[in-house]
Short mmCIF file of C-alpha atoms in Angstrom, two decimals:
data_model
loop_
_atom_site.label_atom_id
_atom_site.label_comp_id
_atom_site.label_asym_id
_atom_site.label_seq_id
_atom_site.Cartn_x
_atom_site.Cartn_y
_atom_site.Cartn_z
CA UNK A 1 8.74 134.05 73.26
CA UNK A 2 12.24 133.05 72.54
CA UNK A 3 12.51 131.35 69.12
CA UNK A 4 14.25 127.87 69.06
CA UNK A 5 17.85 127.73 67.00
CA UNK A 6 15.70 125.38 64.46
CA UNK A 7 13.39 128.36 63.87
CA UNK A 8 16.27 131.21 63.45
CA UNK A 9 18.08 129.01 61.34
CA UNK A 10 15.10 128.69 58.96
CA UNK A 11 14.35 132.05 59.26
CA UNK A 12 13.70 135.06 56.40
CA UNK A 13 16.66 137.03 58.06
CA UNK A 14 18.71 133.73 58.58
CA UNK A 15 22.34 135.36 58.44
CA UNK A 16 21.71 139.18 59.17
CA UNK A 17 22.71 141.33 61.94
CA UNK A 18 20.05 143.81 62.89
CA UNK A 19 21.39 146.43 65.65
CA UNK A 20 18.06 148.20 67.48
CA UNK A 21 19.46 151.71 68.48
CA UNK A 22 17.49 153.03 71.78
CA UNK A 23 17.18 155.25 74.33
CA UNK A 24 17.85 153.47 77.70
CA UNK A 25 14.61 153.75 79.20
CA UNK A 26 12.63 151.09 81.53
CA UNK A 27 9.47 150.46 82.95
CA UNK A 28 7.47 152.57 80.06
CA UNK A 29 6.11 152.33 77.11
CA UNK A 30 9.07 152.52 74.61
CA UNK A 31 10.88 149.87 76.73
CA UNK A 32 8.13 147.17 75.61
CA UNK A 33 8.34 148.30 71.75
CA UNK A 34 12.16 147.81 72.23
CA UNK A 35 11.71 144.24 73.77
CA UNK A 36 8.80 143.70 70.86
CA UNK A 37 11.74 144.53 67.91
CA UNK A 38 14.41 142.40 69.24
CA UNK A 39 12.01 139.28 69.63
CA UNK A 40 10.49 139.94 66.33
CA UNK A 41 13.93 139.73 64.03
CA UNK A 42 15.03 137.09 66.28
CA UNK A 43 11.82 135.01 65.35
CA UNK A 44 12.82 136.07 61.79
CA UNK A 45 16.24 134.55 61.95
CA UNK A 46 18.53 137.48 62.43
CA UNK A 47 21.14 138.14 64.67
CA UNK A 48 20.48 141.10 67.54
CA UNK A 49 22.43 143.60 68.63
CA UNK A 50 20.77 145.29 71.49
CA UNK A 51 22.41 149.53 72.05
CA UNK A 52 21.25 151.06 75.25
CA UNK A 53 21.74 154.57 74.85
CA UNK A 54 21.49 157.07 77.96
CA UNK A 55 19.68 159.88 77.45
CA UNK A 56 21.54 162.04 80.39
CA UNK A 57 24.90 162.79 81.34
CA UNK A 58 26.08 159.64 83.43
CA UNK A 59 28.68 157.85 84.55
CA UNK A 60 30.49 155.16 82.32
CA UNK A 61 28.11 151.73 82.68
CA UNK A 62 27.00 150.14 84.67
CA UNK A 63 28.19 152.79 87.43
CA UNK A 64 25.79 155.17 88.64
CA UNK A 65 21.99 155.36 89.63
CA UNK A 66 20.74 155.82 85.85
CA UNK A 67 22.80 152.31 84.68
CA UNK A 68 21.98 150.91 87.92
CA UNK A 69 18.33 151.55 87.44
CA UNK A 70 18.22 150.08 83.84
CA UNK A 71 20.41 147.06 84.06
CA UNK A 72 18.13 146.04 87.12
CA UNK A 73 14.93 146.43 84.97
CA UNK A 74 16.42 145.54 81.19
CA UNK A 75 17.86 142.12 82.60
CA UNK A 76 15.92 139.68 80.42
CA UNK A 77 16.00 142.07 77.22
CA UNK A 78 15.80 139.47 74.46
CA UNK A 79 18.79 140.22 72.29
CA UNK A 80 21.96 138.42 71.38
CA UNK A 81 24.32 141.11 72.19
CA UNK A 82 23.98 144.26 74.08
CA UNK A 83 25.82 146.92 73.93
CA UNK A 84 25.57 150.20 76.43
CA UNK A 85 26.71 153.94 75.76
CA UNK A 86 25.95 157.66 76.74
CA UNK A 87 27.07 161.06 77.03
CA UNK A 88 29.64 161.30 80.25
CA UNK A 89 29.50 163.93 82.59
CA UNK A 90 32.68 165.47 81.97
CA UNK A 91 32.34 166.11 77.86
CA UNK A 92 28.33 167.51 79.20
CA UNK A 93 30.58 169.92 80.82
CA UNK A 94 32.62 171.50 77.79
CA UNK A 95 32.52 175.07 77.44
CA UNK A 96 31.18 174.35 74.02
CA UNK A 97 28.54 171.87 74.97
CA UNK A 98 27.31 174.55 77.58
CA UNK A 99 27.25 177.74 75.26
CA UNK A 100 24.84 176.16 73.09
CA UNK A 101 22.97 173.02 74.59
CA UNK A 102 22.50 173.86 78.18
CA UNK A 103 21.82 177.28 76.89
CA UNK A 104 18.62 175.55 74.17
CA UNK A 105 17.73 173.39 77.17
CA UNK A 106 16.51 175.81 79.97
CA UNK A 107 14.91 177.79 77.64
CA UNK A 108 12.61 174.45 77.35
CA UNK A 109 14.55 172.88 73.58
CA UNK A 110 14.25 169.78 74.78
CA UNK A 111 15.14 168.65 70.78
CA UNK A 112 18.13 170.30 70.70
CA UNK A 113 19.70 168.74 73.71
CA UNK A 114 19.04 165.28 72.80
CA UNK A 115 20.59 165.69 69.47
CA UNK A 116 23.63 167.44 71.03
CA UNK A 117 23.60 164.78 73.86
CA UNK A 118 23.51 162.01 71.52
CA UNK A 119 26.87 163.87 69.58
CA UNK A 120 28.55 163.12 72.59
CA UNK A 121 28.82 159.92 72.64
CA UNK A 122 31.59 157.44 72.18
CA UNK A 123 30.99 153.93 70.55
CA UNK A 124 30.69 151.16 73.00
CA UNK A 125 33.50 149.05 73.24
CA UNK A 126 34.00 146.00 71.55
CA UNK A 127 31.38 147.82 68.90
CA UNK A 128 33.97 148.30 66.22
CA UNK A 129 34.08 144.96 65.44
CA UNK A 130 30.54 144.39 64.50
CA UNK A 131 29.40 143.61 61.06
CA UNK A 132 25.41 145.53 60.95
CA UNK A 133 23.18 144.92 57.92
CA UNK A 134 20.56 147.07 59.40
CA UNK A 135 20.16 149.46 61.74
CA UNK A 136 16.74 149.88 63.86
CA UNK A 137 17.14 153.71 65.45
CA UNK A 138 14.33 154.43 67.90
CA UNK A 139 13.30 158.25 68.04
CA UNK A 140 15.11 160.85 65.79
CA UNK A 141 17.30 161.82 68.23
CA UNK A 142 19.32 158.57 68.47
CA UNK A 143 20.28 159.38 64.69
CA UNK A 144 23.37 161.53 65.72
CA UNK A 145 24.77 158.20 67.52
CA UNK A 146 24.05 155.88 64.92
CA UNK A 147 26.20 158.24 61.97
CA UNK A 148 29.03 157.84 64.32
CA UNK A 149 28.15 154.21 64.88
CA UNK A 150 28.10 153.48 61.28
CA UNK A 151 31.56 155.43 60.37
CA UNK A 152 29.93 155.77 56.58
CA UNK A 153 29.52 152.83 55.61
CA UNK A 154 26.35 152.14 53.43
CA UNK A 155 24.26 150.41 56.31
CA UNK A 156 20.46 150.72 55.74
CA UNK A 157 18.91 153.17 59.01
CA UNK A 158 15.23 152.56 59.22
CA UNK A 159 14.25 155.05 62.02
CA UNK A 160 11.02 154.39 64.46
CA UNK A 161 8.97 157.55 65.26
CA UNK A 162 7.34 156.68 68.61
CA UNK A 163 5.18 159.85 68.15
CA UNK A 164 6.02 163.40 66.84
CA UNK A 165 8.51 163.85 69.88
CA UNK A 166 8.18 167.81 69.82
CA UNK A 167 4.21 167.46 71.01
CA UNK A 168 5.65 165.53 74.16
CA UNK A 169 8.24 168.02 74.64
CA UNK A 170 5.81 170.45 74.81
CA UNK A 171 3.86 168.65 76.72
CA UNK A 172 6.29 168.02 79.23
CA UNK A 173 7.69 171.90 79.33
CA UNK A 174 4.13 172.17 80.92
CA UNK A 175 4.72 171.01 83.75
CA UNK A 176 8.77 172.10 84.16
CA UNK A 177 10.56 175.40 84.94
CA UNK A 178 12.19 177.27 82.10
CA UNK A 179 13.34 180.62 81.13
CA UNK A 180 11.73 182.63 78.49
CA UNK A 181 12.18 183.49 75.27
CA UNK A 182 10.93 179.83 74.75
CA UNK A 183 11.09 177.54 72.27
CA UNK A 184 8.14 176.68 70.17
CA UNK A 185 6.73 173.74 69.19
CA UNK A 186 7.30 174.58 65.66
CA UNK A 187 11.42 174.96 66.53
CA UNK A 188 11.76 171.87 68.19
CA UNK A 189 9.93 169.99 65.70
CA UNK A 190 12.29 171.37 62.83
CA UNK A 191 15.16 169.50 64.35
CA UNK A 192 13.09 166.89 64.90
CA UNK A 193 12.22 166.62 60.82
CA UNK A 194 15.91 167.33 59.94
CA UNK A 195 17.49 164.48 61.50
CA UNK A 196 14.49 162.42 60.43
CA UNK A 197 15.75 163.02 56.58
CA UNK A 198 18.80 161.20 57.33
CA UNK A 199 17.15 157.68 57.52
CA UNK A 200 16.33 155.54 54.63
CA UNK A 201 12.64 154.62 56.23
CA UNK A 202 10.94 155.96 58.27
CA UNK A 203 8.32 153.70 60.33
CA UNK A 204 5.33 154.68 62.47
CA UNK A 205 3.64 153.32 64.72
CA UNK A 206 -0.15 154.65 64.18
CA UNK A 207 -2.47 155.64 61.08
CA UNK A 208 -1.95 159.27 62.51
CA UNK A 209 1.19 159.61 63.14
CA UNK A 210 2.55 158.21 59.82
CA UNK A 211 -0.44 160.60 58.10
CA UNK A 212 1.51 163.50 59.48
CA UNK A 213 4.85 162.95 58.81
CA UNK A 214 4.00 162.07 55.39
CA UNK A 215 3.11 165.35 55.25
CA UNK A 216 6.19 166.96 56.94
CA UNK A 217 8.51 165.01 55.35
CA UNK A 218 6.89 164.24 51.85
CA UNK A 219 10.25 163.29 49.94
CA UNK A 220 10.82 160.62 52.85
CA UNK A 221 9.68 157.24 52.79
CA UNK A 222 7.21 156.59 54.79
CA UNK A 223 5.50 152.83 56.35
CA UNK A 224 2.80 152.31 59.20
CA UNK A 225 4.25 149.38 61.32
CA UNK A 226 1.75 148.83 64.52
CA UNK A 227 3.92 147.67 67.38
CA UNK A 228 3.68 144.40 68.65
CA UNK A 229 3.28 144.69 72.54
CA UNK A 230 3.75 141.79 74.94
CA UNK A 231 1.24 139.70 75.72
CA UNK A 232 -0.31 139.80 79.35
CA UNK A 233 -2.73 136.57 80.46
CA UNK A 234 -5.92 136.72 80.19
CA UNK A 235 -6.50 135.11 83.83
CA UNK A 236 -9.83 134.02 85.71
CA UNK A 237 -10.59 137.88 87.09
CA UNK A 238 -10.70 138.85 90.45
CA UNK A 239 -11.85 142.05 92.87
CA UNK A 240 -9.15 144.45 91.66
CA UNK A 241 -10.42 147.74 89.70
CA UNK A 242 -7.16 148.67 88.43
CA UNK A 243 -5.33 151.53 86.19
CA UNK A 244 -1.84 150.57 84.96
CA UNK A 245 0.46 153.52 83.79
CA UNK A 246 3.84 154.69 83.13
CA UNK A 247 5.18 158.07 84.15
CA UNK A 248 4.56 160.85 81.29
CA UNK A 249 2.83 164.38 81.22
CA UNK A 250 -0.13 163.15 79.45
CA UNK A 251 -0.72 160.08 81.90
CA UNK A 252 -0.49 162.74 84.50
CA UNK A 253 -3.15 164.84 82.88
CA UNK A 254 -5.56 161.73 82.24
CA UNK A 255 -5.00 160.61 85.98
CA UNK A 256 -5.75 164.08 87.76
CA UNK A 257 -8.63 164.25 85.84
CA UNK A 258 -9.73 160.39 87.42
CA UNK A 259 -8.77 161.65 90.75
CA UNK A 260 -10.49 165.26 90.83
CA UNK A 261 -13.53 164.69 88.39
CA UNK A 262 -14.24 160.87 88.33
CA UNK A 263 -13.38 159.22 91.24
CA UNK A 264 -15.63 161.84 94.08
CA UNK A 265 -18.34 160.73 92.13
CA UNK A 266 -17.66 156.80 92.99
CA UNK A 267 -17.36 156.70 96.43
CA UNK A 268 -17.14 153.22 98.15
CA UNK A 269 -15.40 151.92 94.78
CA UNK A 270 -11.72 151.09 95.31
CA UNK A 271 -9.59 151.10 92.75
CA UNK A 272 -5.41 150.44 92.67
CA UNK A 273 -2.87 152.58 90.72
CA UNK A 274 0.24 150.33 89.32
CA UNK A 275 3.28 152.32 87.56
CA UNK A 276 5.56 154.15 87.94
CA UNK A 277 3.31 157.26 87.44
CA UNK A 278 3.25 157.55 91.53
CA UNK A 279 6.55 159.31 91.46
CA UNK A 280 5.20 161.82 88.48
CA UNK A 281 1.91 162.09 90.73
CA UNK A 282 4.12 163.08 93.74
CA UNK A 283 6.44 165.24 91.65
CA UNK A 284 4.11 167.68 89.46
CA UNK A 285 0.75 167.27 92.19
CA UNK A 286 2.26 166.41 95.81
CA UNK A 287 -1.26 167.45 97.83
CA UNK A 288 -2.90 165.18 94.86
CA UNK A 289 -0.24 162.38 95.58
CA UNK A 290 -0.78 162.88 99.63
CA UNK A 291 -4.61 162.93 99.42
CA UNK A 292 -4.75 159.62 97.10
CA UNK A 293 -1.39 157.87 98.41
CA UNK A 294 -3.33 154.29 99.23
CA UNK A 295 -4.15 153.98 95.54
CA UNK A 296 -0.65 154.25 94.27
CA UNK A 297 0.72 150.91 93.93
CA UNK A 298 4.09 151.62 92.01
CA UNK A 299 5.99 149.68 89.22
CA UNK A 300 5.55 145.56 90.31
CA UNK A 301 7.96 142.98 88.81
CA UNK A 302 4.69 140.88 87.37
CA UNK A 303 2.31 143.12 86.22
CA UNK A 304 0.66 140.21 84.01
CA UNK A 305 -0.36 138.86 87.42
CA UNK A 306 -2.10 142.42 88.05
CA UNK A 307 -4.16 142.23 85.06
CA UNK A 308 -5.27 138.54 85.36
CA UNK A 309 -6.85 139.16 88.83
CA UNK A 310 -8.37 142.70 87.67
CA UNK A 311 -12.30 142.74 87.58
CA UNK A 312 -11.67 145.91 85.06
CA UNK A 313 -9.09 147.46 83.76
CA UNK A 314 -9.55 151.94 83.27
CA UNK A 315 -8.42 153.47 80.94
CA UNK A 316 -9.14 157.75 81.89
CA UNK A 317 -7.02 158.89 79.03
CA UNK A 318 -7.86 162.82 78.24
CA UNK A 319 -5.02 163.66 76.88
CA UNK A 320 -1.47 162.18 75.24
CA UNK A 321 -0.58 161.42 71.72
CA UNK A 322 0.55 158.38 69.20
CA UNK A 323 -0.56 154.78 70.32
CA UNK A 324 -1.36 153.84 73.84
CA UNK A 325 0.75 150.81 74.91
CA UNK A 326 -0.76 150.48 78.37
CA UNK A 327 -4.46 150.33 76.20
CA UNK A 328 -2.74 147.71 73.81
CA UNK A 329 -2.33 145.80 77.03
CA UNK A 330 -5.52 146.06 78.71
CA UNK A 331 -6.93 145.14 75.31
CA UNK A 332 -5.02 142.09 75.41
CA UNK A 333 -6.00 141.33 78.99
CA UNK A 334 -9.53 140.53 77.73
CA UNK A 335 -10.90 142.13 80.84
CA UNK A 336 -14.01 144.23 81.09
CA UNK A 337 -12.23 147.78 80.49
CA UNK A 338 -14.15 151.57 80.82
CA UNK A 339 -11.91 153.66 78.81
CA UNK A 340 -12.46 157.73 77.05
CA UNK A 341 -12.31 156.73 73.24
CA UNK A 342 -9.29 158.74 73.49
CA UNK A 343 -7.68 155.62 75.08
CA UNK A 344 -8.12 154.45 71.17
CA UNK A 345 -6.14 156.50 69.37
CA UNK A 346 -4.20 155.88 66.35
CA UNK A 347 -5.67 152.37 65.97
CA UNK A 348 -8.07 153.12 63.38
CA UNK A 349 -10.92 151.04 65.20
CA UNK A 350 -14.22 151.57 66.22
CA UNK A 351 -14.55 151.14 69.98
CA UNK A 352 -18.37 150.97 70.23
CA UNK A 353 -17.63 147.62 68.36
CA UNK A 354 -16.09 146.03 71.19
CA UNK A 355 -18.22 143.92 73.49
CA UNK A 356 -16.06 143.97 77.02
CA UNK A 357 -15.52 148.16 76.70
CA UNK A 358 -17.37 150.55 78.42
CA UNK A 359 -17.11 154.23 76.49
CA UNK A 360 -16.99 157.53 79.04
CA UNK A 361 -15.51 160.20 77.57
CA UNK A 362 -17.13 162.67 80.86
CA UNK A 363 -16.86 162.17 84.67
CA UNK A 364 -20.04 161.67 85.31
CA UNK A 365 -20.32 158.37 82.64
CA UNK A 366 -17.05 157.21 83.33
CA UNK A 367 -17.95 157.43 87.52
CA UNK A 368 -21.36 156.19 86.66
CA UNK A 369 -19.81 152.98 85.08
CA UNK A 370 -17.52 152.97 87.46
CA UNK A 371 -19.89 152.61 90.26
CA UNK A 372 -21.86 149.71 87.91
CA UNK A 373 -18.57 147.50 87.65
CA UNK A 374 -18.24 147.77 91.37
CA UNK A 375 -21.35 145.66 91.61
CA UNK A 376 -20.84 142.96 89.35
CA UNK A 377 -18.25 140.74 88.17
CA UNK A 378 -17.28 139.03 84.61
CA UNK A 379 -17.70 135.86 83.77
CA UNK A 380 -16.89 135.12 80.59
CA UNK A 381 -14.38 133.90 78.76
CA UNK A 382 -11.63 136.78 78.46
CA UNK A 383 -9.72 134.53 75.47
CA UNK A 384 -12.33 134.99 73.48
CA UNK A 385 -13.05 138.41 74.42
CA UNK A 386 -13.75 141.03 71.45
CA UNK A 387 -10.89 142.61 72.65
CA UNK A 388 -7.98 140.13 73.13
CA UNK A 389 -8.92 138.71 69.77
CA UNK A 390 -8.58 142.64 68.00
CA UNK A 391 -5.35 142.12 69.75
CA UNK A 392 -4.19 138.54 67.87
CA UNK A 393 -4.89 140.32 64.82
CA UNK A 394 -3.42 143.80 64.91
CA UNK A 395 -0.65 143.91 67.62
CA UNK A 396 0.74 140.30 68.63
CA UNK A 397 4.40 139.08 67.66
CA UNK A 398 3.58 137.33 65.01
CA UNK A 399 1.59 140.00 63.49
CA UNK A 400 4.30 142.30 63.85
CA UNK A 401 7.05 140.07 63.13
CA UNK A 402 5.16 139.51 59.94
CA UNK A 403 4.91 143.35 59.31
CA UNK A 404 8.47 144.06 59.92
CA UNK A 405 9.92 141.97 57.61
CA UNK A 406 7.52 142.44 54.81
CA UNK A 407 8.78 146.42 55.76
CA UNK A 408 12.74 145.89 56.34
CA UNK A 409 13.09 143.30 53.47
CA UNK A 410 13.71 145.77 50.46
CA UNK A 411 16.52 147.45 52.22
CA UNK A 412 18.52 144.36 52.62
CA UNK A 413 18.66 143.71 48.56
CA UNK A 414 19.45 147.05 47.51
#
C-alpha cells in the first residue's frame, strides 16, 4: 500500500532520499523484496529512488528485449524516481573486458562477471543531480555500480545479501555448459566476501544466512532483516491444487522431483503449475516439460487471484537456499498448504506448529496427502489461519517497515 502525503510527511525518514540499487529482474523472487523496500521507506517518510540495473549486456533502455521485458513487468514499482542502467554491448566487447571476464565466465565464474559487468556501467542520466542519504544495494555484485554512483562521497551503503550468491552459482553451473578448469565454490565466494567489505551494513534476510556471513565476514557488521513480501488475499478457496514458482535451479530440482517421484503416485489429482518456471522446465528437462505441458500455467498478471481460489497450495521444495518467497506467500494465503519442511527454511519456526500445513518430506507422504486433499475441501476461515497470522507477525510491511528503520536509523546520524 501506497502511503498518503500526510503519512510521509510525518514520517521517521521525513526528508531523506533512500536510492534501492538492484538488479533488473521481474517476475521472481528478488523483484518482490525490491517492491517490499521501496514501499517500506516510503511508509517511513523518505524519498525513493528506484536503480534498475541490467545484469547482461543490452541495449541502452528501454530498447531491446531485456528492457522491454522489465519495463512491461516493473510498471507499478512503487518508487518516486526510477532510474535505469547496464552494461552496453559494445564496452562487453572490449578486448580487455573479454581477456578476463568472458574468459572467468565460461569456465562457470559466474561472480566474477557480474562484478566486471557491473564496472561497466555508466550512471543513468539525470543521476548526477541527485542528493542520496542512503544507499540500499541489493546483492554484492551491484557494489561496483554504486562506488561509481556515489563518486566518494561519504553516503552510508547498507548492502542486502539475498543468499550467499556463490551456492546459487553453483547451483546453476549444474545445469549449464562450461569449460574446465572450473571455478569453485570457494573462488566465487571470495569475490563475493570482498566486495561485501565495502558496505557499511550488511543485512540478511534469514537466521542462516546472517549466521554465516557473520562468520565469513566477522569484522563486518552484520543485522537479520526478514523481508516483508506482498500480501496475497486470503479468498473463499476453490478446486485448484496449485504450485506457484519462479524460474531458478533449485525450483527446478524441487519440481522434477514432484513430477517423477510424487505426482505417479497421485493419479486422478490435478494440479496447475503458475511461474515462470515452465520456460526453466522446458529449457534444462524438455521430455519432462513435453510429458507434463497441461500443468504448466506460466507467469499470470494476478497471481493473488490464483491463490484465493486454490484448495491447497504445494510447496515440493528439496532443494534451494536462503528464504523462500513463494512459501512466504502461500503462508500468507492462509490456504491448506503440503510442503517438505525444507519449504521452511531460514525462518526459525517450527512447522509441525502450524494448523493448515501438511509436512512430507518423501514421495510417498507428500503423494499420500496429496491424494487426501483431493477429496476434501477447507472451510475455515483462512484470515485466521495459523499461517497467515505467523505471516502479520514476521513478514508483513509494517513489520518490516518497522525493522528497517530500527536497522538503517544509526547510519543516518553518524
Amino acid at each position: 500500500m501506497v502511503p498518503n502525503d500526510a503519512s510521509v510527511a510525518a514520517g521517521p525518514l521525513a526528508g531523506k532520499t533512500v536510492a534501492v540499487v538492484h538488479a533488473a529482474w521481474h517476475s521472481c523472487g528478488s523483484y518482490q523484496v525490491n517492491v517490499s523496500q521501496l514501499e517500506a521507506y516510503r511508509a517511513l517518510g523518505a524519498r525513493t529512488i528506484s536503480i534498475a540495473l541490467m545484469d547482461a549486456p543490452a541495449p541502452r533502455p528501454p530498447c531491446g528485449p531485456r528492457w522491454e521485458a522489465y519495463f512491461a513487468a516493473s510498471a507499478e514499482l512503487p518508487a518516486d524516481k526510477r532510474y535505469f542502467c547496464g552494461p552496453s554491448r559494445l564496452a562487453a566487447l572490449s578486448p580487455s573486458f573479454l581477456a578476463y571476464a568472458w574468459w572467468r565466465l565460461i569456465h562457470g565464474d559466474q561472480a566474477t562477471w557480474l562484478v566486471e559487468l557491473a564496472k561497466l556501467v555508466a550512471l543513468p542520466p539525470g543521476f548526477a543531480d541527485e542528493n542520496v542519504d542512503l544507499v540500499h544495494a541489493n546483492h554484492y555484485f551491484t557494489l561496483p555500480f554504486v562506488a561509481r554512483l556515489l563518486r566518494g562521497r561519504n553516503t552510508p551503503v547498507m548492502v542486502e545479501t539475498q543468499d550467499i550468491q556463490a551456492r546459487q552459482y553453483i547451483l546453476r553451473n549444474r545445469g549449464g555448459f562450461f569449460l574446465p578448469p572450473y571455478v569453485t565454490y570457494d573462488d566465487m565466494l571470495s569475490i563475493e566476501l570482498e566486495w561485501m567489505r565495502a558496505a557499511d551494513l550488511c543485512i540478511h534476510l534469514n537466521e542462516e544466512e546472517r549466521a554465516e556471513f557473520a562468520r565469513l565476514l566477522p569484522q563486518a557488521r552484520h543485522r537479520l532483516v526478514y523481508p516483508a513480501i506482498a500480501a496475497v488475499p486470503c479468498g473463499p478457496g476453490g478446486d485448484r491444487i496449485i504450485i506457484v514458482a519462479s524460474d531458478n535451479y533449485g525450483n527446478f530440482v524441487s519440481l522434477r522431483w514432484f513430477l517423477r517421484e510424487v505426482a505417479p503416485l497421485a493419479p486422478g489429482v490435478e494440479v496447475e503449475i503458475y511461474g515462470n518456471i515452465d520456460s526453466g522446465v522446458k529449457r534444462l528437462d524438455k521430455s519432462l516439460y513435453e510429458s507434463h505441458r497441461a500443468l504448466f500455467k506460466g507467469r499470470v498478471d494476478d497471481i493473488g487471484a490464483i491463490y484465493a481460489q486454490a484448495a491447497c497450495v504445494l510447496l515440493p521444495t528439496i532443494e534451494g537456499h536462503g528464504l523462500s518467497v513463494k512459501a512466504v506467500e502461500a503462508m500468507a494465503s492462509g490456504a491448506p498448504l503440503i510442503a517438505t519442511r525444507r519449504a521452511f527454511r531460514g525462518m526459525a519456526i517450527d512447522p509441525e506448529r502450524l494448523g493448515n500445513v501438511i509436512l512430507a518430506d518423501h514421495a510417498a507422504d507428500f503423494a499420500a496427502a496429496l491424494r487426501e486433499i483431493g477429496q476434501r475441501r477447507d472451510a475455515g476461515a483462512r484470515e485466521v489461519s495459523d499461517t497467515r497470522r505467523l505471516y502479520d507477525d514476521m513478514f508483513s510491511p509494517a513489520a518490516y517497515a518497522r525493522a528497517l528503520h530500527e536497522t538503517v536509523a544509526p547510519l543516518l546520524v553518524r
